[in-house]
Coordinates of C-alpha atoms and ligand atoms in Angstrom, one line a residue:
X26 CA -12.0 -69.9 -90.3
X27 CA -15.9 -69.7 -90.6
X28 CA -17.4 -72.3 -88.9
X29 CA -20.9 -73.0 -90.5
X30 CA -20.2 -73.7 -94.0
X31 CA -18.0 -76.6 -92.9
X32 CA -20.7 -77.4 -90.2
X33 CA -23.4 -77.7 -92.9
X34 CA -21.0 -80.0 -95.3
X35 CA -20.5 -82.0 -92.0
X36 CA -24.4 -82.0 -91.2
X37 CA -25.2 -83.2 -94.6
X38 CA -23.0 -86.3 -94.9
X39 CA -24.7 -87.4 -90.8
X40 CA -28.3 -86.9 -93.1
X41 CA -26.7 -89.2 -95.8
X42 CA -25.4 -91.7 -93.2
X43 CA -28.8 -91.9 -91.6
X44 CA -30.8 -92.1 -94.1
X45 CA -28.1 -95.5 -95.2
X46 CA -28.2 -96.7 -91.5
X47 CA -31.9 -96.4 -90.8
X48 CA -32.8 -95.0 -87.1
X49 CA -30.9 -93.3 -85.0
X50 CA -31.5 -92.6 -81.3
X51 CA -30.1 -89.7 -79.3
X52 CA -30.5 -89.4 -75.6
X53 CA -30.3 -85.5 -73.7
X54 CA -30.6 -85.6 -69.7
X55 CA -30.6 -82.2 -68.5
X56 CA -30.9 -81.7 -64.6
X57 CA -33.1 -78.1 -63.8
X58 CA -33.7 -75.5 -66.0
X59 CA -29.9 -73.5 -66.4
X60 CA -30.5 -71.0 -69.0
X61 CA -27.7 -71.6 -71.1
X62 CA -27.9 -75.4 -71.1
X63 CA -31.9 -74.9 -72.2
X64 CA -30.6 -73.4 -75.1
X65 CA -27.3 -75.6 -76.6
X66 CA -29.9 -78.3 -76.0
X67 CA -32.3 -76.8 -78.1
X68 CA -29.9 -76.4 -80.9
X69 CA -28.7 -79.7 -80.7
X70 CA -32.3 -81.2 -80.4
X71 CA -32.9 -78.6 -83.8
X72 CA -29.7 -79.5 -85.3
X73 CA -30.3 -83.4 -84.8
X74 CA -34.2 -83.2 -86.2
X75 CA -32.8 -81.8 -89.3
X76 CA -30.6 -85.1 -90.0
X77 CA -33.3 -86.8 -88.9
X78 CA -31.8 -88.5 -86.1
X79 CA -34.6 -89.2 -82.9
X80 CA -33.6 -87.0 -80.2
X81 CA -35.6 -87.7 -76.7
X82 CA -35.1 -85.0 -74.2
X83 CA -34.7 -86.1 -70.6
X84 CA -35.7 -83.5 -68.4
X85 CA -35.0 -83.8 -65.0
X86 CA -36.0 -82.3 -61.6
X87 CA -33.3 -79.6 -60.3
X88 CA -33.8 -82.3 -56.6
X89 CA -33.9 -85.2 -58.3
X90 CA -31.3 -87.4 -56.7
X91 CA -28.3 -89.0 -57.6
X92 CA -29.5 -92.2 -57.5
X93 CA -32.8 -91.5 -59.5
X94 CA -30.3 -89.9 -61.9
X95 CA -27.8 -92.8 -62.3
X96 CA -31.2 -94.8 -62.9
X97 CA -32.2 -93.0 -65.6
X98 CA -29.0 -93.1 -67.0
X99 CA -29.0 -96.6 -66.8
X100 CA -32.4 -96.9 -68.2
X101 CA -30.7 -95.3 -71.3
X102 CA -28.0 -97.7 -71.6
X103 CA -30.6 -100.7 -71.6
X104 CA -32.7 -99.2 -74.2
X105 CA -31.9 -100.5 -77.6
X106 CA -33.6 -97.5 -79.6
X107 CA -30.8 -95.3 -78.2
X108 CA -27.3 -95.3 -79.6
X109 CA -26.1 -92.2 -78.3
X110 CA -26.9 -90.2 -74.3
X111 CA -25.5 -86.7 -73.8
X112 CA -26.2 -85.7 -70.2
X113 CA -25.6 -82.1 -70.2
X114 CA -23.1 -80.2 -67.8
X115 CA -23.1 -78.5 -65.4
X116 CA -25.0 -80.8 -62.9
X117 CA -26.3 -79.2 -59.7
X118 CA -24.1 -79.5 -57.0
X119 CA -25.5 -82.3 -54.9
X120 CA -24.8 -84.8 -58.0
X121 CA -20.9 -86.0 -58.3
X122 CA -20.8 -84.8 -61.9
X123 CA -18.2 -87.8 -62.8
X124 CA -20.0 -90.4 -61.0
X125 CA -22.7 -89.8 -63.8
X126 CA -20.5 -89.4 -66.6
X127 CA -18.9 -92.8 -65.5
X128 CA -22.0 -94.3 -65.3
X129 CA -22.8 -93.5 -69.0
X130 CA -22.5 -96.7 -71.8
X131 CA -19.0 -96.2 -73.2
X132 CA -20.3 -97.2 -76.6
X133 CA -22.9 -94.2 -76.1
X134 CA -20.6 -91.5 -74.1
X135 CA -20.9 -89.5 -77.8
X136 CA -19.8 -86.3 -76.0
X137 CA -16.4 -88.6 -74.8
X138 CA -16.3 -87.9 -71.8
X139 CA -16.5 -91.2 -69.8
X140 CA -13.3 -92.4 -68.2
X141 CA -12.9 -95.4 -70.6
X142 CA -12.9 -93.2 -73.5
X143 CA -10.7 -90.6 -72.5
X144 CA -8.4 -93.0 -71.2
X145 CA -8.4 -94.1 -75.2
X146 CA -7.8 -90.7 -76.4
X147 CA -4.5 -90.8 -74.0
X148 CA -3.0 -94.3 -75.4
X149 CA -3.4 -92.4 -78.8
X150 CA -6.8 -95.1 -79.6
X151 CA -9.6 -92.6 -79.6
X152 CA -13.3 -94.1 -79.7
X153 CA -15.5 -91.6 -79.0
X154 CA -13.7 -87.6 -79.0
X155 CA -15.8 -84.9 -77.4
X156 CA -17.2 -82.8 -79.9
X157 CA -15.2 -79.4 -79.9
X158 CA -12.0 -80.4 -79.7
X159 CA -13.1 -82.6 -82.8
X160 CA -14.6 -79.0 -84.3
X161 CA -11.3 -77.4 -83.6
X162 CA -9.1 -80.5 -85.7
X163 CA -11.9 -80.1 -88.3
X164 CA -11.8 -76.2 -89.1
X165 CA -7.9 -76.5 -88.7
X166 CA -7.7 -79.5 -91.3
X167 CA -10.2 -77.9 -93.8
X168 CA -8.0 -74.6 -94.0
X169 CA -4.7 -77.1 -94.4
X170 CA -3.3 -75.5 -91.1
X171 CA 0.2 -77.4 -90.6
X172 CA 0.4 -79.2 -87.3
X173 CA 3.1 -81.8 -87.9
X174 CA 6.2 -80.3 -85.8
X175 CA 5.0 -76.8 -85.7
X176 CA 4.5 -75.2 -81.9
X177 CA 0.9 -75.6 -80.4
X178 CA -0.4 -73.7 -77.9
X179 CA -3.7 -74.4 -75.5
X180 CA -4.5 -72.0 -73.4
X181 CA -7.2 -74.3 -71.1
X182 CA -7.1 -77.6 -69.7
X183 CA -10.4 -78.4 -68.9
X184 CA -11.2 -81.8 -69.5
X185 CA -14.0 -81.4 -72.1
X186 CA -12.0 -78.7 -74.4
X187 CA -8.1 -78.3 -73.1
X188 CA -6.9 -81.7 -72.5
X189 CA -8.2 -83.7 -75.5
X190 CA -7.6 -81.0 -77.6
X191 CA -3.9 -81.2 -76.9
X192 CA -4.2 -84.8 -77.1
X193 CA -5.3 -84.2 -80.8
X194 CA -2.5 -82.0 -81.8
X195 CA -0.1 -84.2 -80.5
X196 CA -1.7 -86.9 -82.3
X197 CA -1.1 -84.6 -85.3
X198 CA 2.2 -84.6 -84.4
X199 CA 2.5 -81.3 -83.2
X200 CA 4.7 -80.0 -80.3
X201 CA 2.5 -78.9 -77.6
X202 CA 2.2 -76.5 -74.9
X203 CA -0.7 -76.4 -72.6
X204 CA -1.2 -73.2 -70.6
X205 CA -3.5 -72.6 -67.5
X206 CA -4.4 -69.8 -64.6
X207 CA -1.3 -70.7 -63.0
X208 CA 0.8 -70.3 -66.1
X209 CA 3.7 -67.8 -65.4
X210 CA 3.8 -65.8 -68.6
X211 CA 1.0 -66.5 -70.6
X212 CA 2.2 -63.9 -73.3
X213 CA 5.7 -65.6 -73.7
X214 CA 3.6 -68.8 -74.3
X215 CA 0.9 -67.5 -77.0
X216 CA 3.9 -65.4 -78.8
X217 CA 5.2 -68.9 -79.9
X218 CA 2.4 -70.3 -80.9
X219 CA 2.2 -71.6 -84.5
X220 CA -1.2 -72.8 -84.1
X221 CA -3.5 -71.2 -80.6
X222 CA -6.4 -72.9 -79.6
X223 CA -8.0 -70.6 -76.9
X224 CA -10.4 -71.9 -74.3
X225 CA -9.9 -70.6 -70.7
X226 CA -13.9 -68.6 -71.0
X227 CA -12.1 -65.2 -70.5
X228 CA -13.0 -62.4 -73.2
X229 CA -10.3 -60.9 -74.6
X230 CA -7.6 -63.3 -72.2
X231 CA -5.7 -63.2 -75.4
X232 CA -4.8 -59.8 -77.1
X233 CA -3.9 -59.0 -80.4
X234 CA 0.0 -58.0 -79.0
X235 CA 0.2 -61.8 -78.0
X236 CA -0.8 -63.8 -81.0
X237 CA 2.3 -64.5 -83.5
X238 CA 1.9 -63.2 -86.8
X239 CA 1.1 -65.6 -89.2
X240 CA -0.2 -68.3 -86.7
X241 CA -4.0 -69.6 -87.0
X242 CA -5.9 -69.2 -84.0
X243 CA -8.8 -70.8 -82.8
X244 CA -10.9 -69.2 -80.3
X245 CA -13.6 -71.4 -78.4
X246 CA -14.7 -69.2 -75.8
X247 CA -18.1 -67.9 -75.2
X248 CA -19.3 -65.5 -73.3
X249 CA -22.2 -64.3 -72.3
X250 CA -21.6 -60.3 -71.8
X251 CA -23.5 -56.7 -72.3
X252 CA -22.2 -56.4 -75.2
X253 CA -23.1 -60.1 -77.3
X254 CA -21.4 -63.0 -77.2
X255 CA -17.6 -62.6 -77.3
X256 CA -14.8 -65.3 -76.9
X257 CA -11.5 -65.4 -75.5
X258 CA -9.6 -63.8 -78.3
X259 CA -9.5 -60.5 -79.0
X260 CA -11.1 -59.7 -82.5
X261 CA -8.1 -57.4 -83.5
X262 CA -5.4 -60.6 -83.3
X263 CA -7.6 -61.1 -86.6
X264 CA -4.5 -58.4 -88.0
X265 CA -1.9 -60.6 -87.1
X266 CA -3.3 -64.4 -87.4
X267 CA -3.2 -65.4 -91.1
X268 CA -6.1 -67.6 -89.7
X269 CA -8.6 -66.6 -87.0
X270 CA -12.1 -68.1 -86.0
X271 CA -15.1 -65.9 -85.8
X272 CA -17.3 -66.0 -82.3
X273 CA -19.8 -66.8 -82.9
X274 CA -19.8 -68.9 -86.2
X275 CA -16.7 -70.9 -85.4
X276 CA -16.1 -73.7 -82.8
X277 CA -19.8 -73.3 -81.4
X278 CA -21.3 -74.8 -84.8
X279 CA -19.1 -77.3 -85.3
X280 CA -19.4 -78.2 -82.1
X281 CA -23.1 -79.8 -83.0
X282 CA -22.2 -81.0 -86.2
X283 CA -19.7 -83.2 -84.8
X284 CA -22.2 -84.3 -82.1
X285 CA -24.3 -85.3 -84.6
X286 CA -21.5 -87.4 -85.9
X287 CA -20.5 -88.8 -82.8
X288 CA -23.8 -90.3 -82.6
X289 CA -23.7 -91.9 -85.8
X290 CA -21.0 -93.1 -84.8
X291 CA -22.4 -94.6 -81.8
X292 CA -24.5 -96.1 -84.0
X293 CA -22.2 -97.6 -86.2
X294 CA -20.3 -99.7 -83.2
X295 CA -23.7 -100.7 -82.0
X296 CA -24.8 -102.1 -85.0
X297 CA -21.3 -103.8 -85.3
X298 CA -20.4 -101.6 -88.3
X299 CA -17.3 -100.3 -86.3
X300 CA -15.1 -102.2 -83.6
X301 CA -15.9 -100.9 -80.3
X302 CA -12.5 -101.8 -78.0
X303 CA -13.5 -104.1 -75.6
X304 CA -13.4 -102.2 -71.8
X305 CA -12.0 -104.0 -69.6
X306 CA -12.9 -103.6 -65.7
Ligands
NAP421 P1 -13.3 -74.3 -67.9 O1 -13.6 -75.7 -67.5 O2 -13.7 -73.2 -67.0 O3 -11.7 -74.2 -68.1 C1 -11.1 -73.0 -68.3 C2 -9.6 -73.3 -68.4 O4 -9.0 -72.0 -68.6 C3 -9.0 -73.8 -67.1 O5 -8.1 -74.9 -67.4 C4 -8.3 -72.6 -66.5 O6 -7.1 -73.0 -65.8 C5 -7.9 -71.8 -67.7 N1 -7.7 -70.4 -67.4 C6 -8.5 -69.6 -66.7 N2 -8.0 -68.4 -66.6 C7 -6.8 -68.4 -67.3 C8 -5.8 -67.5 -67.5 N3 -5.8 -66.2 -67.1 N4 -4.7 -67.9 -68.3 C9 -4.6 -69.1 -68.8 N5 -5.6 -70.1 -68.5 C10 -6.6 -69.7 -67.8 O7 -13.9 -74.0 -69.3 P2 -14.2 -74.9 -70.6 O8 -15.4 -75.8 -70.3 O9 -12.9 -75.6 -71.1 O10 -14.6 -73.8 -71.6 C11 -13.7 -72.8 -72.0 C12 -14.5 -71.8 -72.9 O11 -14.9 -72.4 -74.0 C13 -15.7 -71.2 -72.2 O12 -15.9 -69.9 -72.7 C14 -16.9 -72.1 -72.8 O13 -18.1 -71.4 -72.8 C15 -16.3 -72.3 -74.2 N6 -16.8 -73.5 -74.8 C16 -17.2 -73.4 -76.1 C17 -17.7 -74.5 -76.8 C18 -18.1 -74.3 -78.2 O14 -18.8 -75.2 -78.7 N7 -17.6 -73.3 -78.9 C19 -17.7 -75.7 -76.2 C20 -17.3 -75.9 -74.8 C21 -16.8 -74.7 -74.2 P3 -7.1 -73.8 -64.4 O15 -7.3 -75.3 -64.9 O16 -5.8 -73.6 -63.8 O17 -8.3 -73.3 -63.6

């Protein structure tokens, strides 16, 4: 399941929907200089260009202070020309990483993670979905994986990847098991697994002797070592998934893509295109 053709489809319907909706504003905060944040925000800033969406990079002191930070944030939120703000993660450790988050818009949380919006994803009313778990429903629907009442496994349960992609499958209607570190036998789990969505950010957590022949697995990890970039999955399960993703070229693509839909979404409910649920404090 190769990521970037589907990506690039996705990429040019966002360029058709802006050019329809006129300009689009994207917000990045990024707090210090971590390497790999420097460079996802790069892509996204390239990836976000090429649709022609207005990305403005916030970039932020590695001792700036919480509160300087919550008012930039909230500078964001009060500036019309923005419809979307990503602050990327991690934060350094003096900042409480979900007081930020929380203090994000809702309306422009386009990576989903504010409270409000995960709480929607819970009750089954999603607004805005962070972007991979959306890349992992999109690559499974565009191969016509079968979800409804077949066996789901997650193996993560993070709240950016784990959680609200189970919440997805079981949207889908799918039965659905989410694993973690202090999951007993995570073999017995995986062996079952119809459909295995992998993000723990453990190369090769999952071998080839624990995928179910036949199943589809998607692998989201990445991680950095001597030898490339690698993800969580052993490349051999390839011989017994009918259905595997590549890293890279699977989730990490899509990823951006549905960022970059995400924000014209964000757009959309700001322009009153799209019902934004009323958040109620
Ligand atoms: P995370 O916050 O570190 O969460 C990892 C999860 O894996 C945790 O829930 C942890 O369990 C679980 N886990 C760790 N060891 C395990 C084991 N031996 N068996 C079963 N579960 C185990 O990571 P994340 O942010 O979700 O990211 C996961 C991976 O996806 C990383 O490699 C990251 O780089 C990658 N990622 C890729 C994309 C993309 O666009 N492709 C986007 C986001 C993340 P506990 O909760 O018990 O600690």
């Amino acid at each position: 399941m190769e990521g970037r053709p589907l990506a690039e489809r996705i990429r040019a319907q966002v360029a058709d929907e802006v050019r329809e909706l006129g300009e689009i504003g994207l917000a990045t905060v990024q707090v210090g200089e971590d390497e790999a944040s420097t460079i996802y925000l790069r892509l996204k800033h390239q990836a976000a260009a090429e649709v022609e969406i207005t990305a403005v990079d916030r970039k932020l002191s590695h001792t700036i202070s919480e509160d300087d930070l919550l008012a930039e944030v909230a500078a964001l939120n009060a500036d019309d020309a923005i419809d979307g703000i990503l602050v990327q993660l991690p934060l350094p450790d003096h900042i409480d990483e979900a007081r930020v988050i929380a203090a994000v818009e809702p309306v422009k949380d386009v990576d989903g993670f504010h409270p409000f919006n995960a709480g929607q994803l819970y009750l089954g009313r999603p607004t805005h979905v962070p972007a991979t778990p959306l890349g992992v429903m999109a690559l499974l629907a565009e191969h016509r994986i079968p979800l409804d009442g077949r066996r789901a496994v997650v193996v993560g349960r993070s709240n950016i990847v784990g959680k609200p992609v189970a919440h997805l499958l079981l949207q889908a209607h799918a039965t659905v098991v989410i694993c973690h570190s202090h999951t007993d036998d995570l073999a017995r789990e995986t062996l079952d697994a119809d459909v295995l969505v992998v993000a723990a950010g453990l190369p090769g957590v999952v071998t080839a002797d624990m995928v179910k022949s036949g199943s589809a697995v998607v692998d989201v990890g990445i991680n950095r070592t001597e030898s490339g970039i690698v993800g969580d999955v052993d490349p051999d399960a390839g011989s017994r998934a009918a259905f595997i993703t590549p890293v890279p070229g699977g989730v990490g693509p899509m990823t951006i893509a549905m960022l970059l839909q995400n924000t014209v979404k964000a757009a959309r409910y700001r322009r009153g295109l799209l019902a934004f649920p009323e958040k109620r404090r």
